[in-house]
Amino acid sequence: MAPMMEITFLGTASANPTPKKAASSIVLRYENDLWMFDCGEGTQIQLMKSSLKAGKVNRIFITHLHGDHLYGISGLMCTIGQTNQRDAPILIYGPLGLAKYLRVTLGLSRANLAYRFKVIELVPTVDMRGEEDDMCNFEEDDHLKLHPCEDDMCNFEEDDHLKLHPCEDEGERIEAKMVNGVPRWPIFEGPLTVTAGKLEHRIASFAFIIQEQTIPGNLNVYKLRSFGIEPGPVCKLLRNGNTVSSPSGQQITLKDVLGDDQPGRKVVICGDSMNSSHISYLAQNADVYIHEATLENELKDQAIERGHSTPEMAAEFALQANAKLLYLTHFSQRYTESRSQQEKTIYSLLEQAKLTFGPNCAVAEDLQTYSVKQQSSRTVLS
């Protein structure tokens, strides 16, 4: 039986939260693991509203360093420290500069966490840097420069952001590797393998591709009977690695009576993007492809100018990846959750996506959970 895999959308708003939509955050639950993807302002409030527990979060992935995907992480880390004693550190992944952000925010607020954490930074390729990155080049004295809107209020030591937080383990940096001419960032392997891919936005932005290992087939009683053996205690013997004899004297092992292997599930979670074609190869045959649709098709030029996508664009990127299900998220505040035909709603965005992708589309709503099934039990959404 396949392990449980669920996706919970904690926040689906772009730019800033509203009374009905929280800032961006998604949680992937796989057995007992909770992995968070982006952590916008108010994410820990959304966790409290859900059935998920903040103290169970053991990995956090940040797609890019815009505030609506990031401003909730420091507060969440403090809350986790109050709710759970853990032996293993929390692992945090994101673009270059994330470690500095955490050191400054946690350091200035004197946050003393009750656990260790480690930051693994993804080094963007040169062509991923946008105009906004010019404000923050991560040089050693970068924190001494004033923000364009900042008064000279802070008096850091020159090397302050280079020091580890007292609860921080030495981090890592991952450089891109080229595969079929496309950059990829191999993050880790295991029952779930995670790889990051390149998106185009106003600053460096990443997609995370989560691939489950192939799941071995179950013992097939019809194959067992084809050897003249009836199911029963013999099944336990086979599962324990024993060899059994058929009535004809043939030696049978578990491998002989297993059903077909099940391909592992694949989930793709994209950060903000106006061009996700670079991940098409990595995202091929995704079971779930989660992509932003900030503005309606009629505002495509405005969306691209701001580094975002429309429903039609998201659908085209999902088609390039041969995705089975497209989930739209990251909606402008102008779109409501109403079913009214007179208002601009997230459901009108859904209909625009369906015109390109087909019926297997959905719009994410705050606190909604989707269970990722095996291919054999997948159904078309209505």
CSV table of C-alpha atoms in Angstrom, one decimal:
chain,number,residue,atom,x,y,z
A,1,MET,CA,0.0,0.0,0.0
A,2,ALA,CA,1.3,3.4,-0.9
A,3,PRO,CA,2.3,5.8,1.9
A,4,MET,CA,-0.1,8.7,2.5
A,5,MET,CA,0.7,11.8,0.5
A,6,GLU,CA,-1.4,15.0,1.1
A,7,ILE,CA,-1.1,18.6,0.0
A,8,THR,CA,-2.6,21.3,2.2
A,9,PHE,CA,-2.8,24.9,0.9
A,10,LEU,CA,-2.4,27.1,3.9
A,11,GLY,CA,-2.3,30.4,2.0
A,12,THR,CA,-3.2,31.2,-1.6
A,13,ALA,CA,-3.0,35.0,-1.8
A,14,SER,CA,-0.4,37.0,-3.8
A,15,ALA,CA,1.4,40.1,-2.4
A,16,ASN,CA,-0.4,40.5,0.9
A,17,PRO,CA,-2.9,38.5,3.0
A,18,THR,CA,-6.6,39.4,3.1
A,19,PRO,CA,-9.3,38.5,5.7
A,20,LYS,CA,-10.2,35.5,3.5
A,21,LYS,CA,-6.9,34.5,1.9
A,22,ALA,CA,-3.5,34.1,3.7
A,23,ALA,CA,-0.1,34.7,2.1
A,24,SER,CA,1.6,31.9,0.3
A,25,SER,CA,2.3,28.6,2.0
A,26,ILE,CA,1.8,24.9,1.1
A,27,VAL,CA,2.4,21.8,3.3
A,28,LEU,CA,3.2,18.4,1.9
A,29,ARG,CA,2.5,15.6,4.3
A,30,TYR,CA,4.1,12.3,3.6
A,31,GLU,CA,3.6,9.7,6.3
A,32,ASN,CA,4.8,11.4,9.4
A,33,ASP,CA,6.8,14.1,7.7
A,34,LEU,CA,5.5,17.7,7.2
A,35,TRP,CA,7.4,19.8,4.6
A,36,MET,CA,6.4,23.4,4.2
A,37,PHE,CA,6.8,25.3,0.9
A,38,ASP,CA,7.0,29.0,1.5
A,39,CYS,CA,6.0,30.7,4.7
A,40,GLY,CA,4.2,34.0,4.1
A,41,GLU,CA,3.0,36.3,6.9
A,42,GLY,CA,0.4,34.6,9.1
A,43,THR,CA,1.3,31.1,8.1
A,44,GLN,CA,1.4,29.9,11.8
A,45,ILE,CA,-2.2,31.2,12.2
A,46,GLN,CA,-3.2,29.0,9.3
A,47,LEU,CA,-1.5,26.0,10.8
A,48,MET,CA,-3.5,26.5,14.0
A,49,LYS,CA,-6.7,26.5,11.9
A,50,SER,CA,-5.7,23.3,10.2
A,51,SER,CA,-5.2,19.8,11.5
A,52,LEU,CA,-1.5,20.1,11.0
A,53,LYS,CA,0.9,20.8,13.9
A,54,ALA,CA,3.7,23.4,13.7
A,55,GLY,CA,6.0,21.2,15.8
A,56,LYS,CA,5.8,18.4,13.2
A,57,VAL,CA,7.3,20.6,10.4
A,58,ASN,CA,10.8,19.2,9.8
A,59,ARG,CA,11.8,20.8,6.5
A,60,ILE,CA,11.0,24.2,5.1
A,61,PHE,CA,11.5,25.2,1.4
A,62,ILE,CA,11.4,28.8,0.3
A,63,THR,CA,10.9,29.4,-3.5
A,64,HIS,CA,12.2,33.0,-3.5
A,65,LEU,CA,12.9,35.9,-1.2
A,66,HIS,CA,9.9,38.1,-1.7
A,67,GLY,CA,8.1,38.9,1.5
A,68,ASP,CA,4.8,37.3,0.8
A,69,HIS,CA,6.6,33.9,0.6
A,70,LEU,CA,9.0,34.6,3.5
A,71,TYR,CA,7.9,36.9,6.2
A,72,GLY,CA,6.3,34.2,8.3
A,73,ILE,CA,9.3,32.0,8.8
A,74,SER,CA,11.0,33.7,11.7
A,75,GLY,CA,7.8,33.7,13.8
A,76,LEU,CA,7.0,30.1,12.9
A,77,MET,CA,10.5,29.0,13.9
A,78,CYS,CA,10.0,30.6,17.3
A,79,THR,CA,6.6,28.9,17.7
A,80,ILE,CA,8.1,25.5,16.8
A,81,GLY,CA,10.6,26.0,19.6
A,82,GLN,CA,7.8,26.4,22.1
A,83,THR,CA,5.8,23.4,21.0
A,84,ASN,CA,8.2,20.6,20.3
A,85,GLN,CA,11.5,19.2,21.6
A,86,ARG,CA,13.4,17.6,18.7
A,87,ASP,CA,16.6,15.8,18.3
A,88,ALA,CA,17.2,16.4,14.6
A,89,PRO,CA,17.6,20.0,13.2
A,90,ILE,CA,15.0,21.6,11.0
A,91,LEU,CA,16.4,21.8,7.5
A,92,ILE,CA,15.6,25.0,5.6
A,93,TYR,CA,16.2,25.3,1.8
A,94,GLY,CA,16.0,28.4,-0.3
A,95,PRO,CA,17.8,30.9,-2.5
A,96,LEU,CA,21.2,32.4,-1.7
A,97,GLY,CA,20.6,35.1,1.0
A,98,LEU,CA,18.1,33.0,3.1
A,99,ALA,CA,20.7,32.3,5.8
A,100,LYS,CA,21.5,36.0,6.1
A,101,TYR,CA,17.8,36.8,6.4
A,102,LEU,CA,17.3,34.3,9.2
A,103,ARG,CA,20.5,35.3,11.1
A,104,VAL,CA,19.5,39.0,11.0
A,105,THR,CA,15.8,38.5,11.9
A,106,LEU,CA,16.4,35.9,14.6
A,107,GLY,CA,19.5,37.6,15.9
A,108,LEU,CA,18.0,41.1,16.2
A,109,SER,CA,14.9,39.7,17.9
A,110,ARG,CA,17.1,37.7,20.3
A,111,ALA,CA,15.3,34.5,19.4
A,112,ASN,CA,16.7,31.6,21.4
A,113,LEU,CA,15.3,28.4,19.8
A,114,ALA,CA,15.0,25.1,21.6
A,115,TYR,CA,16.3,23.2,18.6
A,116,ARG,CA,19.0,23.3,15.9
A,117,PHE,CA,18.4,24.4,12.3
A,118,LYS,CA,20.5,24.3,9.2
A,119,VAL,CA,20.1,26.4,6.0
A,120,ILE,CA,20.9,24.9,2.6
A,121,GLU,CA,21.1,27.7,0.0
A,122,LEU,CA,20.6,27.3,-3.7
A,123,VAL,CA,23.0,29.4,-5.7
A,124,PRO,CA,21.1,30.9,-8.7
A,125,THR,CA,22.6,31.0,-12.2
A,126,VAL,CA,23.7,34.4,-13.4
A,127,ASP,CA,20.7,34.8,-15.7
A,128,MET,CA,18.2,34.3,-12.9
A,129,ARG,CA,19.2,37.5,-11.2
A,130,GLY,CA,16.7,40.4,-11.8
A,131,GLU,CA,16.9,44.1,-11.4
A,132,GLU,CA,15.7,43.8,-7.8
A,133,ASP,CA,18.7,41.7,-7.0
A,134,ASP,CA,20.9,44.7,-7.6
A,135,MET,CA,19.8,46.0,-4.2
A,136,CYS,CA,21.1,43.0,-2.5
A,137,ASN,CA,24.3,41.4,-3.9
A,138,PHE,CA,25.2,39.4,-0.7
A,139,GLU,CA,28.7,40.9,-0.5
A,140,GLU,CA,30.3,40.8,2.9
A,141,ASP,CA,29.4,44.4,3.7
A,142,ASP,CA,26.0,44.3,2.0
A,143,HIS,CA,24.1,44.7,5.3
A,144,LEU,CA,25.8,48.0,5.9
A,145,LYS,CA,24.1,49.6,2.9
A,146,LEU,CA,20.8,51.3,3.4
A,147,HIS,CA,17.7,50.0,1.9
A,148,PRO,CA,16.3,52.5,-0.5
A,149,CYS,CA,13.5,53.3,2.0
A,150,GLU,CA,15.6,53.0,5.2
A,151,ASP,CA,16.8,55.5,7.7
A,152,ASP,CA,20.2,54.8,9.4
A,153,MET,CA,18.6,53.1,12.4
A,154,CYS,CA,20.6,49.9,12.6
A,155,ASN,CA,24.2,49.6,13.8
A,156,PHE,CA,25.4,46.1,12.9
A,157,GLU,CA,28.9,44.9,13.3
A,158,GLU,CA,30.6,44.6,10.0
A,159,ASP,CA,30.6,40.8,9.9
A,160,ASP,CA,27.4,40.3,11.9
A,161,HIS,CA,25.4,38.5,9.1
A,162,LEU,CA,28.3,36.1,8.6
A,163,LYS,CA,28.1,34.7,12.1
A,164,LEU,CA,26.0,31.6,12.7
A,165,HIS,CA,23.0,32.0,14.9
A,166,PRO,CA,23.6,30.3,18.3
A,167,CYS,CA,21.1,27.6,17.3
A,168,GLU,CA,22.3,27.2,13.7
A,169,ASP,CA,24.5,24.4,12.3
A,170,GLU,CA,27.0,25.1,9.5
A,171,GLY,CA,25.0,25.3,6.3
A,172,GLU,CA,25.6,24.3,2.7
A,173,ARG,CA,25.4,25.8,-0.8
A,174,ILE,CA,24.2,23.9,-3.8
A,175,GLU,CA,25.4,24.9,-7.3
A,176,ALA,CA,23.3,24.2,-10.4
A,177,LYS,CA,24.1,21.1,-12.5
A,178,MET,CA,23.2,21.1,-16.2
A,179,VAL,CA,21.0,18.2,-17.4
A,180,ASN,CA,19.9,18.3,-21.1
A,181,GLY,CA,21.0,21.9,-21.2
A,182,VAL,CA,18.8,22.9,-18.3
A,183,PRO,CA,20.0,23.8,-14.8
A,184,ARG,CA,18.9,21.7,-11.8
A,185,TRP,CA,19.8,21.8,-8.1
A,186,PRO,CA,19.9,18.3,-6.6
A,187,ILE,CA,18.7,18.8,-3.0
A,188,PHE,CA,18.5,15.3,-1.5
A,189,GLU,CA,17.5,11.7,-2.3
A,190,GLY,CA,15.4,9.2,-0.3
A,191,PRO,CA,11.9,7.8,-0.3
A,192,LEU,CA,11.2,11.3,-1.7
A,193,THR,CA,13.8,12.9,-3.9
A,194,VAL,CA,13.7,16.7,-4.2
A,195,THR,CA,15.2,18.7,-7.0
A,196,ALA,CA,14.9,22.4,-7.7
A,197,GLY,CA,14.5,24.0,-11.1
A,198,LYS,CA,14.8,27.4,-12.6
A,199,LEU,CA,11.9,29.8,-13.0
A,200,GLU,CA,11.8,33.4,-14.4
A,201,HIS,CA,10.6,36.1,-12.0
A,202,ARG,CA,11.8,39.5,-10.9
A,203,ILE,CA,14.4,37.9,-8.6
A,204,ALA,CA,15.8,34.3,-8.5
A,205,SER,CA,12.8,32.0,-8.1
A,206,PHE,CA,12.7,28.2,-7.9
A,207,ALA,CA,10.3,25.3,-8.4
A,208,PHE,CA,10.7,22.2,-6.2
A,209,ILE,CA,10.1,18.8,-7.9
A,210,ILE,CA,9.3,16.1,-5.4
A,211,GLN,CA,9.6,12.5,-6.8
A,212,GLU,CA,8.6,9.4,-4.8
A,213,GLN,CA,10.5,6.2,-5.3
A,214,THR,CA,9.0,3.4,-7.3
A,215,ILE,CA,6.7,1.4,-5.0
A,216,PRO,CA,7.1,-2.4,-5.1
A,217,GLY,CA,4.1,-4.4,-6.2
A,218,ASN,CA,2.0,-6.3,-3.6
A,219,LEU,CA,1.8,-10.1,-3.3
A,220,ASN,CA,-0.5,-11.2,-6.1
A,221,VAL,CA,-2.7,-14.1,-5.0
A,222,TYR,CA,-3.6,-14.9,-8.6
A,223,LYS,CA,0.1,-15.4,-9.4
A,224,LEU,CA,0.4,-17.5,-6.3
A,225,ARG,CA,-2.4,-19.7,-7.4
A,226,SER,CA,-0.9,-20.1,-10.9
A,227,PHE,CA,1.8,-22.1,-9.2
A,228,GLY,CA,-0.8,-24.3,-7.5
A,229,ILE,CA,-0.3,-22.6,-4.1
A,230,GLU,CA,-3.3,-21.3,-2.0
A,231,PRO,CA,-2.8,-18.1,0.0
A,232,GLY,CA,-2.6,-18.4,3.7
A,233,PRO,CA,0.4,-18.8,6.1
A,234,VAL,CA,2.6,-19.3,3.0
A,235,CYS,CA,2.2,-15.6,2.3
A,236,LYS,CA,3.9,-14.7,5.6
A,237,LEU,CA,6.7,-17.1,4.8
A,238,LEU,CA,7.3,-15.4,1.4
A,239,ARG,CA,7.2,-11.9,2.8
A,240,ASN,CA,9.8,-12.9,5.4
A,241,GLY,CA,12.2,-13.9,2.6
A,242,ASN,CA,11.6,-17.7,2.6
A,243,THR,CA,11.4,-19.9,-0.4
A,244,VAL,CA,8.4,-22.3,-0.7
A,245,SER,CA,7.8,-25.3,-2.9
A,246,SER,CA,4.9,-25.6,-5.4
A,247,PRO,CA,3.0,-28.9,-5.8
A,248,SER,CA,5.3,-29.5,-8.8
A,249,GLY,CA,8.4,-29.0,-6.7
A,250,GLN,CA,9.2,-25.6,-8.2
A,251,GLN,CA,10.9,-23.2,-5.7
A,252,ILE,CA,8.9,-20.0,-5.4
A,253,THR,CA,10.2,-16.7,-3.9
A,254,LEU,CA,8.3,-13.5,-3.2
A,255,LYS,CA,9.7,-12.0,-6.4
A,256,ASP,CA,7.8,-14.6,-8.4
A,257,VAL,CA,4.4,-13.7,-7.1
A,258,LEU,CA,4.6,-9.9,-6.8
A,259,GLY,CA,2.3,-7.6,-8.8
A,260,ASP,CA,3.6,-4.8,-11.0
A,261,ASP,CA,5.6,-2.1,-9.4
A,262,GLN,CA,3.8,1.2,-9.0
A,263,PRO,CA,5.5,4.3,-10.3
A,264,GLY,CA,6.2,6.9,-7.6
A,265,ARG,CA,4.1,10.0,-7.4
A,266,LYS,CA,5.5,13.4,-8.5
A,267,VAL,CA,4.5,16.8,-7.2
A,268,VAL,CA,5.8,20.1,-8.6
A,269,ILE,CA,5.5,23.3,-6.5
A,270,CYS,CA,6.4,26.4,-8.4
A,271,GLY,CA,7.4,29.8,-7.0
A,272,ASP,CA,6.4,33.0,-8.7
A,273,SER,CA,7.1,32.8,-12.4
A,274,MET,CA,6.4,34.3,-15.8
A,275,ASN,CA,8.2,31.5,-17.5
A,276,SER,CA,8.3,27.9,-16.2
A,277,SER,CA,9.4,26.2,-19.4
A,278,HIS,CA,12.8,25.6,-18.0
A,279,ILE,CA,11.4,22.9,-15.7
A,280,SER,CA,9.4,21.0,-18.3
A,281,TYR,CA,12.0,18.2,-18.5
A,282,LEU,CA,12.3,17.9,-14.7
A,283,ALA,CA,8.5,18.1,-14.2
A,284,GLN,CA,7.6,15.5,-16.9
A,285,ASN,CA,4.5,13.5,-16.0
A,286,ALA,CA,3.8,15.3,-12.7
A,287,ASP,CA,0.9,13.9,-10.8
A,288,VAL,CA,0.2,17.4,-9.4
A,289,TYR,CA,1.6,20.6,-10.9
A,290,ILE,CA,1.0,23.7,-8.7
A,291,HIS,CA,1.5,27.0,-10.4
A,292,GLU,CA,0.6,30.6,-9.8
A,293,ALA,CA,-2.1,32.4,-11.7
A,294,THR,CA,-1.9,35.9,-10.3
A,295,LEU,CA,-3.9,37.7,-13.0
A,296,GLU,CA,-6.6,36.9,-15.6
A,297,ASN,CA,-5.7,36.2,-19.2
A,298,GLU,CA,-6.8,39.7,-20.3
A,299,LEU,CA,-4.0,41.2,-18.1
A,300,LYS,CA,-1.2,39.1,-19.5
A,301,ASP,CA,1.1,42.0,-20.3
A,302,GLN,CA,0.7,43.4,-16.8
A,303,ALA,CA,1.3,39.9,-15.3
A,304,ILE,CA,4.5,39.4,-17.3
A,305,GLU,CA,5.7,42.9,-16.5
A,306,ARG,CA,5.5,42.0,-12.8
A,307,GLY,CA,7.0,38.6,-13.3
A,308,HIS,CA,3.8,36.6,-12.9
A,309,SER,CA,1.5,34.3,-14.9
A,310,THR,CA,-2.1,34.1,-16.1
A,311,PRO,CA,-4.2,30.9,-16.0
A,312,GLU,CA,-3.6,30.3,-19.7
A,313,MET,CA,0.2,30.6,-19.2
A,314,ALA,CA,0.1,28.3,-16.2
A,315,ALA,CA,-1.9,25.8,-18.3
A,316,GLU,CA,0.6,25.9,-21.1
A,317,PHE,CA,3.5,25.3,-18.7
A,318,ALA,CA,1.6,22.3,-17.2
A,319,LEU,CA,0.9,20.9,-20.7
A,320,GLN,CA,4.6,21.1,-21.5
A,321,ALA,CA,5.3,19.0,-18.5
A,322,ASN,CA,2.5,16.5,-19.4
A,323,ALA,CA,1.1,17.1,-15.9
A,324,LYS,CA,-2.0,15.1,-14.9
A,325,LEU,CA,-3.5,17.7,-12.6
A,326,LEU,CA,-3.0,21.5,-12.5
A,327,TYR,CA,-3.6,23.4,-9.3
A,328,LEU,CA,-3.8,27.2,-9.6
A,329,THR,CA,-2.8,29.4,-6.6
A,330,HIS,CA,-1.3,32.9,-5.7
A,331,PHE,CA,-4.3,35.0,-6.7
A,332,SER,CA,-4.5,38.7,-6.8
A,333,GLN,CA,-6.7,40.3,-4.2
A,334,ARG,CA,-9.1,41.4,-6.9
A,335,TYR,CA,-10.4,37.9,-7.3
A,336,THR,CA,-12.9,36.7,-4.7
A,337,GLU,CA,-14.1,33.2,-3.7
A,338,SER,CA,-17.6,34.1,-4.7
A,339,ARG,CA,-19.6,32.0,-7.2
A,340,SER,CA,-21.2,35.2,-8.6
A,341,GLN,CA,-21.2,35.6,-12.3
A,342,GLN,CA,-21.0,39.4,-11.8
A,343,GLU,CA,-17.7,39.4,-9.9
A,344,LYS,CA,-14.1,38.5,-10.9
A,345,THR,CA,-13.5,35.3,-9.0
A,346,ILE,CA,-10.9,32.6,-8.7
A,347,TYR,CA,-13.4,30.3,-10.4
A,348,SER,CA,-13.3,32.5,-13.5
A,349,LEU,CA,-9.5,32.0,-13.5
A,350,LEU,CA,-10.2,28.3,-13.3
A,351,GLU,CA,-12.4,28.4,-16.4
A,352,GLN,CA,-9.7,30.2,-18.3
A,353,ALA,CA,-7.2,27.5,-17.4
A,354,LYS,CA,-9.6,24.8,-18.5
A,355,LEU,CA,-9.8,26.2,-22.0
A,356,THR,CA,-6.2,25.4,-22.5
A,357,PHE,CA,-5.4,22.5,-20.1
A,358,GLY,CA,-8.8,20.6,-20.1
A,359,PRO,CA,-11.0,19.5,-17.1
A,360,ASN,CA,-8.2,18.3,-14.8
A,361,CYS,CA,-7.7,21.7,-13.2
A,362,ALA,CA,-8.5,23.1,-9.8
A,363,VAL,CA,-8.1,26.3,-7.8
A,364,ALA,CA,-6.5,26.1,-4.5
A,365,GLU,CA,-8.4,27.5,-1.5
A,366,ASP,CA,-7.1,28.3,1.9
A,367,LEU,CA,-7.0,25.2,4.2
A,368,GLN,CA,-7.9,22.8,1.4
A,369,THR,CA,-6.3,19.4,1.4
A,370,TYR,CA,-5.7,17.3,-1.6
A,371,SER,CA,-4.8,13.6,-1.4
A,372,VAL,CA,-2.3,12.5,-4.1
A,373,LYS,CA,-3.4,9.0,-5.1
A,374,GLN,CA,-1.6,6.3,-7.1
A,375,GLN,CA,-2.1,6.4,-10.8
A,376,SER,CA,-4.4,3.4,-10.8
A,377,SER,CA,-6.9,5.3,-8.5
A,378,ARG,CA,-6.7,8.7,-10.1
A,379,THR,CA,-9.9,10.3,-11.3
A,380,VAL,CA,-10.7,13.3,-13.5
A,381,LEU,CA,-12.0,16.4,-11.6
A,382,SER,CA,-15.4,17.6,-12.5
